[in-house]
Coordinates of C-alpha atoms and ligand atoms in Angstrom, one line a residue:
M246 CA 0.0 0.0 0.0
I247 CA 2.1 2.9 -1.3
V248 CA 0.8 6.4 -0.7
L249 CA 2.0 9.8 -1.8
G250 CA 1.7 12.5 0.8
I251 CA 1.7 16.3 0.4
E252 CA 2.0 19.0 3.1
T253 CA 1.6 22.7 2.5
S254 CA -0.3 24.0 5.5
C255 CA 2.4 26.3 6.9
D256 CA 5.8 27.3 5.8
E257 CA 7.1 23.9 4.6
T258 CA 6.4 22.5 1.2
A259 CA 6.8 18.7 1.5
A260 CA 6.2 15.5 -0.4
A261 CA 6.8 11.9 0.6
V262 CA 6.2 8.4 -0.6
V263 CA 5.5 5.9 2.2
D264 CA 4.4 2.2 2.2
G265 CA 1.9 0.4 4.4
E266 CA 4.7 -0.9 6.6
G267 CA 5.8 2.6 7.3
R268 CA 8.9 2.5 5.1
I269 CA 9.8 5.9 3.7
L270 CA 10.6 5.4 0.1
A271 CA 11.4 9.0 -0.5
E272 CA 10.7 12.4 1.0
A273 CA 11.6 16.0 0.6
V274 CA 10.9 19.1 2.6
Q275 CA 11.5 22.6 1.2
S276 CA 11.5 25.2 3.9
Q277 CA 10.5 28.8 3.2
T278 CA 12.6 30.2 6.0
D279 CA 14.5 32.6 3.7
E280 CA 11.3 34.0 2.2
H281 CA 9.8 34.8 5.7
Q282 CA 13.0 35.8 7.6
P283 CA 12.9 39.5 6.7
F284 CA 9.4 39.7 8.3
G285 CA 10.3 37.8 11.5
G286 CA 7.3 35.5 11.0
I287 CA 5.2 33.7 8.4
V288 CA 3.4 35.9 5.8
P289 CA 0.5 33.8 4.5
E290 CA 0.4 35.3 1.0
I291 CA 4.2 34.7 0.5
A292 CA 3.7 31.2 1.9
A293 CA 1.0 30.3 -0.6
R294 CA 3.0 31.6 -3.6
A295 CA 6.1 29.8 -2.5
H296 CA 4.1 26.5 -2.2
L297 CA 2.7 27.0 -5.6
A298 CA 6.2 27.6 -7.0
Q299 CA 7.6 24.5 -5.5
I300 CA 5.0 21.8 -5.3
D301 CA 5.0 20.3 -8.8
R302 CA 8.8 19.9 -8.9
L303 CA 8.9 18.5 -5.4
V304 CA 6.2 15.9 -6.1
T305 CA 7.8 14.9 -9.4
T306 CA 11.3 14.5 -7.9
T307 CA 10.0 12.7 -4.8
M308 CA 8.1 10.2 -7.0
S309 CA 11.1 9.6 -9.1
K310 CA 13.4 9.2 -6.1
A311 CA 11.0 6.6 -4.7
G312 CA 11.1 4.8 -8.1
V313 CA 7.3 4.5 -8.0
S314 CA 4.9 5.3 -10.9
Y315 CA 1.5 6.9 -10.2
G316 CA -0.1 3.7 -11.2
E317 CA 1.6 1.9 -8.3
L318 CA 0.1 4.3 -5.7
A319 CA -2.8 3.1 -3.5
G320 CA -3.8 6.7 -2.9
V321 CA -2.8 10.3 -2.6
A322 CA -2.9 12.1 0.7
A323 CA -2.7 15.9 1.3
T324 CA -3.2 18.1 4.3
A325 CA -6.7 19.6 3.9
G326 CA -6.5 21.7 7.1
P327 CA -6.1 23.2 9.6
G328 CA -3.6 25.8 8.4
L329 CA -3.0 28.9 6.3
I330 CA -5.8 28.4 3.7
G331 CA -3.8 29.6 0.7
G332 CA -1.2 27.0 1.3
V333 CA -3.6 24.2 2.1
L334 CA -5.4 24.9 -1.1
V335 CA -2.2 24.5 -3.1
G336 CA -1.5 21.1 -1.7
L337 CA -5.0 19.8 -1.7
M338 CA -5.7 20.9 -5.3
T339 CA -2.5 19.2 -6.4
A340 CA -3.5 16.0 -4.7
K341 CA -7.0 16.3 -6.2
A342 CA -5.5 16.7 -9.7
I343 CA -3.3 13.6 -9.3
S344 CA -6.2 11.7 -7.9
A345 CA -8.5 12.6 -10.8
V346 CA -5.9 12.0 -13.5
H347 CA -4.7 8.7 -12.2
R348 CA -8.0 7.6 -10.6
L349 CA -6.5 7.2 -7.2
P350 CA -8.3 7.5 -3.8
L351 CA -8.0 10.9 -2.3
L352 CA -7.1 11.1 1.4
A353 CA -7.9 14.5 2.9
V354 CA -5.7 14.5 6.0
N355 CA -6.0 16.7 9.1
H356 CA -2.5 18.1 9.6
L357 CA -2.9 17.5 13.4
E358 CA -3.8 13.9 12.8
G359 CA -0.5 13.6 10.9
H360 CA 1.4 14.8 13.9
A361 CA -0.7 12.6 16.2
L362 CA -0.2 9.3 14.3
T363 CA 3.6 9.7 13.5
A364 CA 4.5 7.7 16.6
R365 CA 2.7 4.7 15.1
L366 CA 5.0 4.8 12.1
T367 CA 8.2 5.4 14.0
D368 CA 7.5 3.2 17.1
K369 CA 4.4 1.2 16.3
V370 CA 2.6 2.7 19.3
E371 CA -0.7 1.0 20.0
F372 CA -3.9 2.9 20.9
P373 CA -4.8 4.3 23.3
Y374 CA -2.0 6.8 24.1
L375 CA -1.6 10.2 25.6
L376 CA -0.5 12.9 23.1
L377 CA 1.2 16.2 23.7
L378 CA 0.9 18.1 20.5
V379 CA 3.1 21.2 20.7
S380 CA 3.7 23.2 17.5
G381 CA 3.8 26.7 16.2
G382 CA 0.0 26.8 16.0
H383 CA -1.1 24.3 18.6
C384 CA -0.6 23.2 22.1
Q385 CA -2.9 20.4 23.2
L386 CA -3.2 17.3 25.3
L387 CA -5.3 14.5 23.7
A388 CA -6.2 11.0 24.5
V389 CA -5.8 9.2 21.2
E390 CA -8.3 6.3 21.1
G391 CA -8.0 5.4 17.4
V392 CA -7.8 6.9 13.9
G393 CA -10.1 9.9 13.9
R394 CA -11.0 9.3 17.6
Y395 CA -9.5 12.0 19.9
H396 CA -10.5 13.2 23.3
R397 CA -9.0 16.6 24.2
L398 CA -7.8 16.9 27.8
G399 CA -6.4 20.4 27.5
T400 CA -5.4 23.2 25.1
T401 CA -3.9 26.7 25.2
V402 CA -6.1 29.6 26.2
D403 CA -3.8 32.0 24.4
D404 CA -0.6 31.4 22.5
A405 CA 0.7 28.0 21.2
A406 CA 4.1 27.0 22.7
G407 CA 5.9 27.4 19.4
E408 CA 4.3 30.8 19.0
A409 CA 5.7 31.8 22.4
F410 CA 9.2 30.6 21.4
D411 CA 8.9 32.5 18.1
K412 CA 7.7 35.8 19.7
I413 CA 10.3 35.7 22.4
A414 CA 13.0 35.0 19.8
K415 CA 11.9 38.0 17.7
M416 CA 11.8 40.2 20.8
L417 CA 15.4 39.1 21.7
G418 CA 16.6 39.6 18.1
L419 CA 17.3 35.9 17.7
G420 CA 15.4 35.6 14.4
Y421 CA 13.0 33.1 12.9
P422 CA 12.2 30.3 13.5
G423 CA 12.5 31.0 17.1
G424 CA 12.4 27.6 18.8
P425 CA 15.8 26.3 17.6
A426 CA 17.4 29.8 18.2
I427 CA 16.1 30.0 21.8
E428 CA 17.3 26.5 22.4
R429 CA 20.8 27.3 21.1
A430 CA 21.0 30.6 23.1
A431 CA 19.7 28.9 26.3
K432 CA 22.6 26.4 26.2
S433 CA 25.1 29.1 27.1
G434 CA 22.6 31.0 29.4
D435 CA 21.9 31.0 33.2
A436 CA 18.4 29.6 33.7
K437 CA 18.3 30.9 37.3
R438 CA 19.0 34.5 36.5
F439 CA 15.3 35.4 35.9
D440 CA 12.6 33.9 38.0
F441 CA 9.8 33.9 35.4
P442 CA 6.2 32.7 36.2
R443 CA 5.1 29.1 35.4
P444 CA 1.7 29.8 34.0
L445 CA -1.1 27.7 35.5
K446 CA 1.3 25.5 37.4
G447 CA -0.5 23.8 40.2
K448 CA -3.9 24.9 38.9
P449 CA -6.7 22.4 38.1
G450 CA -7.2 21.1 34.6
C451 CA -4.7 20.5 31.8
D452 CA -5.0 23.8 29.9
F453 CA -1.9 25.9 28.9
S454 CA -1.2 29.6 28.9
F455 CA 1.9 31.4 27.8
S456 CA 1.0 35.1 27.3
G457 CA 1.8 36.0 31.0
L458 CA 5.2 34.4 30.6
K459 CA 5.8 36.3 27.4
T460 CA 5.0 39.6 29.1
A461 CA 7.3 38.8 32.0
V462 CA 10.2 38.1 29.6
R463 CA 9.5 41.4 27.8
Q464 CA 9.4 43.4 31.0
A465 CA 12.7 41.7 32.2
A466 CA 14.4 42.6 28.9
E467 CA 13.1 46.2 29.1
A468 CA 14.3 46.6 32.7
L469 CA 17.9 45.9 31.6
P470 CA 20.2 48.9 31.0
P471 CA 19.1 50.8 27.8
G472 CA 20.9 50.0 24.6
A473 CA 21.5 46.7 22.9
L474 CA 21.2 43.6 25.0
Q475 CA 24.5 41.9 25.7
D476 CA 24.8 38.3 24.4
S477 CA 24.9 37.1 27.9
D478 CA 21.6 38.9 28.7
V479 CA 20.0 37.3 25.7
N480 CA 21.3 33.9 26.6
D481 CA 20.1 34.2 30.2
L482 CA 16.7 35.5 29.2
A483 CA 16.4 32.6 26.7
A484 CA 17.5 30.0 29.3
S485 CA 15.2 31.4 32.0
F486 CA 12.2 31.5 29.6
Q487 CA 12.8 28.0 28.3
T488 CA 13.0 26.6 31.8
A489 CA 9.8 28.3 32.9
L490 CA 7.9 27.2 29.8
V491 CA 9.1 23.6 30.1
D492 CA 8.2 23.6 33.8
S493 CA 4.7 24.9 33.0
I494 CA 4.2 22.3 30.3
A495 CA 5.5 19.5 32.4
D496 CA 3.0 20.4 35.2
R497 CA 0.1 20.3 32.7
V498 CA 1.3 17.0 31.3
K499 CA 1.6 15.5 34.8
R500 CA -2.1 16.3 35.4
A501 CA -3.1 14.8 32.0
V502 CA -1.1 11.7 32.8
D503 CA -3.1 11.2 36.0
I504 CA -6.4 11.6 34.1
F505 CA -5.3 9.4 31.2
R506 CA -4.1 6.6 33.4
N507 CA -7.4 6.5 35.2
A508 CA -9.5 6.6 32.1
Y509 CA -7.4 4.3 30.0
P510 CA -5.5 1.8 32.2
A511 CA -4.2 0.0 29.2
G512 CA -2.4 3.1 27.9
T513 CA 1.2 3.3 28.9
T514 CA 2.7 5.6 26.3
L515 CA 3.1 9.4 26.3
V516 CA 3.8 10.7 22.8
A517 CA 5.3 14.1 22.1
S518 CA 4.8 15.5 18.7
G519 CA 4.9 18.8 16.7
G520 CA 7.8 21.2 16.2
V521 CA 8.3 22.1 19.8
A522 CA 8.8 18.4 20.7
A523 CA 12.2 18.8 19.0
N524 CA 13.3 20.8 22.1
S525 CA 15.7 18.7 24.1
A526 CA 14.9 20.4 27.5
L527 CA 11.2 19.6 26.9
R528 CA 12.0 16.0 25.9
A529 CA 14.0 15.5 29.1
A530 CA 11.2 16.9 31.3
L531 CA 8.6 14.8 29.6
S532 CA 10.7 11.7 29.9
A533 CA 11.0 12.2 33.6
T534 CA 7.2 12.9 33.9
A535 CA 6.4 9.7 31.9
S536 CA 8.7 7.5 33.9
R537 CA 7.4 8.7 37.2
A538 CA 4.0 7.4 36.0
S539 CA 5.4 4.2 34.7
M540 CA 4.8 5.4 31.2
T541 CA 7.1 5.4 28.2
L542 CA 7.9 8.6 26.3
V543 CA 7.9 8.3 22.6
A544 CA 9.1 11.4 20.7
P545 CA 9.6 10.8 17.0
P546 CA 12.9 11.9 15.4
I547 CA 13.1 15.7 15.0
A548 CA 12.7 15.6 11.3
L549 CA 9.3 13.8 11.8
C550 CA 8.3 16.1 14.6
T551 CA 8.4 19.3 12.6
D552 CA 6.2 19.6 9.6
N553 CA 6.8 17.0 6.9
A554 CA 4.9 15.0 4.4
V555 CA 5.8 11.5 5.7
M556 CA 3.3 12.0 8.5
I557 CA 0.6 13.1 6.0
A558 CA 1.3 10.0 3.8
W559 CA 1.2 7.8 6.9
A560 CA -2.1 9.3 8.3
G561 CA -3.5 8.7 4.7
I562 CA -2.3 5.1 4.9
E563 CA -4.0 4.6 8.3
R564 CA -7.2 6.0 7.0
L565 CA -7.0 4.0 3.7
K566 CA -6.6 0.8 5.7
L567 CA -9.9 1.7 7.4
G568 CA -11.6 2.5 4.0
L569 CA -11.8 6.2 5.0
I570 CA -11.6 7.7 1.5
D571 CA -12.6 11.3 0.6
G572 CA -14.4 12.8 -2.3
L573 CA -12.9 15.2 -4.8
D574 CA -15.3 17.8 -3.4
F575 CA -13.6 17.8 0.0
K576 CA -13.2 21.4 1.0
A577 CA -10.0 22.8 2.6
R578 CA -10.6 23.7 6.2
P579 CA -8.7 26.6 7.9
R580 CA -10.0 25.3 11.3
W581 CA -10.3 21.6 12.0
P582 CA -10.2 20.5 15.6
L583 CA -9.3 16.8 16.3
D584 CA -11.9 16.7 19.0
P585 CA -14.9 18.8 17.8
T586 CA -16.8 18.1 21.0
A587 CA -14.2 19.7 23.3
P588 CA -15.5 22.7 25.1
K589 CA -13.9 26.1 24.6
A590 CA -10.8 26.4 26.8
T591 CA -11.0 28.9 29.6
G592 CA -8.0 27.8 31.5
A593 CA -9.3 26.8 34.9
G594 CA -7.6 29.0 37.5
I595 CA -7.2 32.1 35.4
K596 CA -9.8 34.6 34.4
A597 CA -11.6 33.6 31.2
Ligands
KG4_259 O1 5.0 21.5 13.8 P1 5.7 22.6 13.2 O2 6.9 22.4 12.3 O3 4.8 23.6 12.5 C1 3.4 23.8 12.9 O4 2.5 23.0 12.5 O5 3.3 24.8 13.7 O6 6.2 23.6 14.5 C2 6.9 24.7 14.3 C3 7.2 25.4 15.6 C4 7.8 26.8 15.5 O7 7.1 27.6 16.4 C5 9.2 26.5 16.0 O8 9.8 27.7 16.6 C6 9.1 25.4 17.0 O9 8.1 24.6 16.4 N1 10.3 24.7 17.2 C7 10.9 24.6 18.4 C8 12.1 23.9 18.1 N2 12.2 23.5 16.8 C9 11.1 24.0 16.3 N3 10.6 25.1 19.6 C10 11.5 24.9 20.6 N4 12.6 24.2 20.5 C11 13.0 23.7 19.3 N5 14.2 23.0 19.1
ZN260 ZN1 2.7 21.0 12.3

């Protein structure tokens, strides 16, 4: 069962060919970092145009690297949301065209389900498992019961974790994308110099909040002597910020672990996915949290944690195995929650 996957929902244009056993026959990721760098963040219009400029070449070269003809494919999967709608349309329309021309089943994949199911490709994790999905656009804790079956335990009431990394990096002049830059700066910084708040730590529920932490970092930076921040200041701010954020996330995960272990006694795996799961301080904290609860942490390799098309092909394969095929009339969805029944987050413990 060989499937072509396409990902264009954010600032990575990606294509991959994966088989039913989870073997990656070929993959390519074309990042748009250079296009967005001057703006310190992603510009949706630029992203959509860049996807359009790259997608055909990327699909063609990935297919030929895989040594697979379109006739040998069992289906074509593309991210159909959530994400920046212009980009999503580019990938989804490309997949629809391939599907129509070669008469292949179309698999309209939820980008978040791609992140959520990656650990089944890399580590053959069985359902149910507890998932921490931390990316530039999302910060959620979900009980994953099966393909298409998610129960949300917590989400962010303001920024996503990656967004907090990106905004702090921009504020400190560390550039974009912020997560890796903060992690690098933090390595040579003193995490104890600034005692930043740990949002929601100790509060009931599993929701997240990062905007108060962001404000505290800005105020600390502004309180330093006027003029350019010294490298050591930046490193210390980055290290103190990262430590506070990781601490806050670990507290929320600990609560989710308790709820999950009660509700799903058979589930013993904590999966961390999404771009921020590439952060090694976060990985270390999650690993400690998991082992205290006799759970195992599974964090896919970094290249499969950040946006890629392997995860989209794989989610397509999982859906195809269950006969979940989509029509060519499937509409791209800028918003597409994994658990549509989840109540709006208010962040128990802070004012809504
Ligand atoms: O999953 P992803 O590639 O794209 C989205 O779907 O959002 O996540 C990108 C986010 C960015 O905010 C980036 O700054 C963050 O993941 N990120 C990191 C690290 N690598 C990427 N955050 C913290 N530490 C990292 N090493
Ligand atoms: Zn993502």
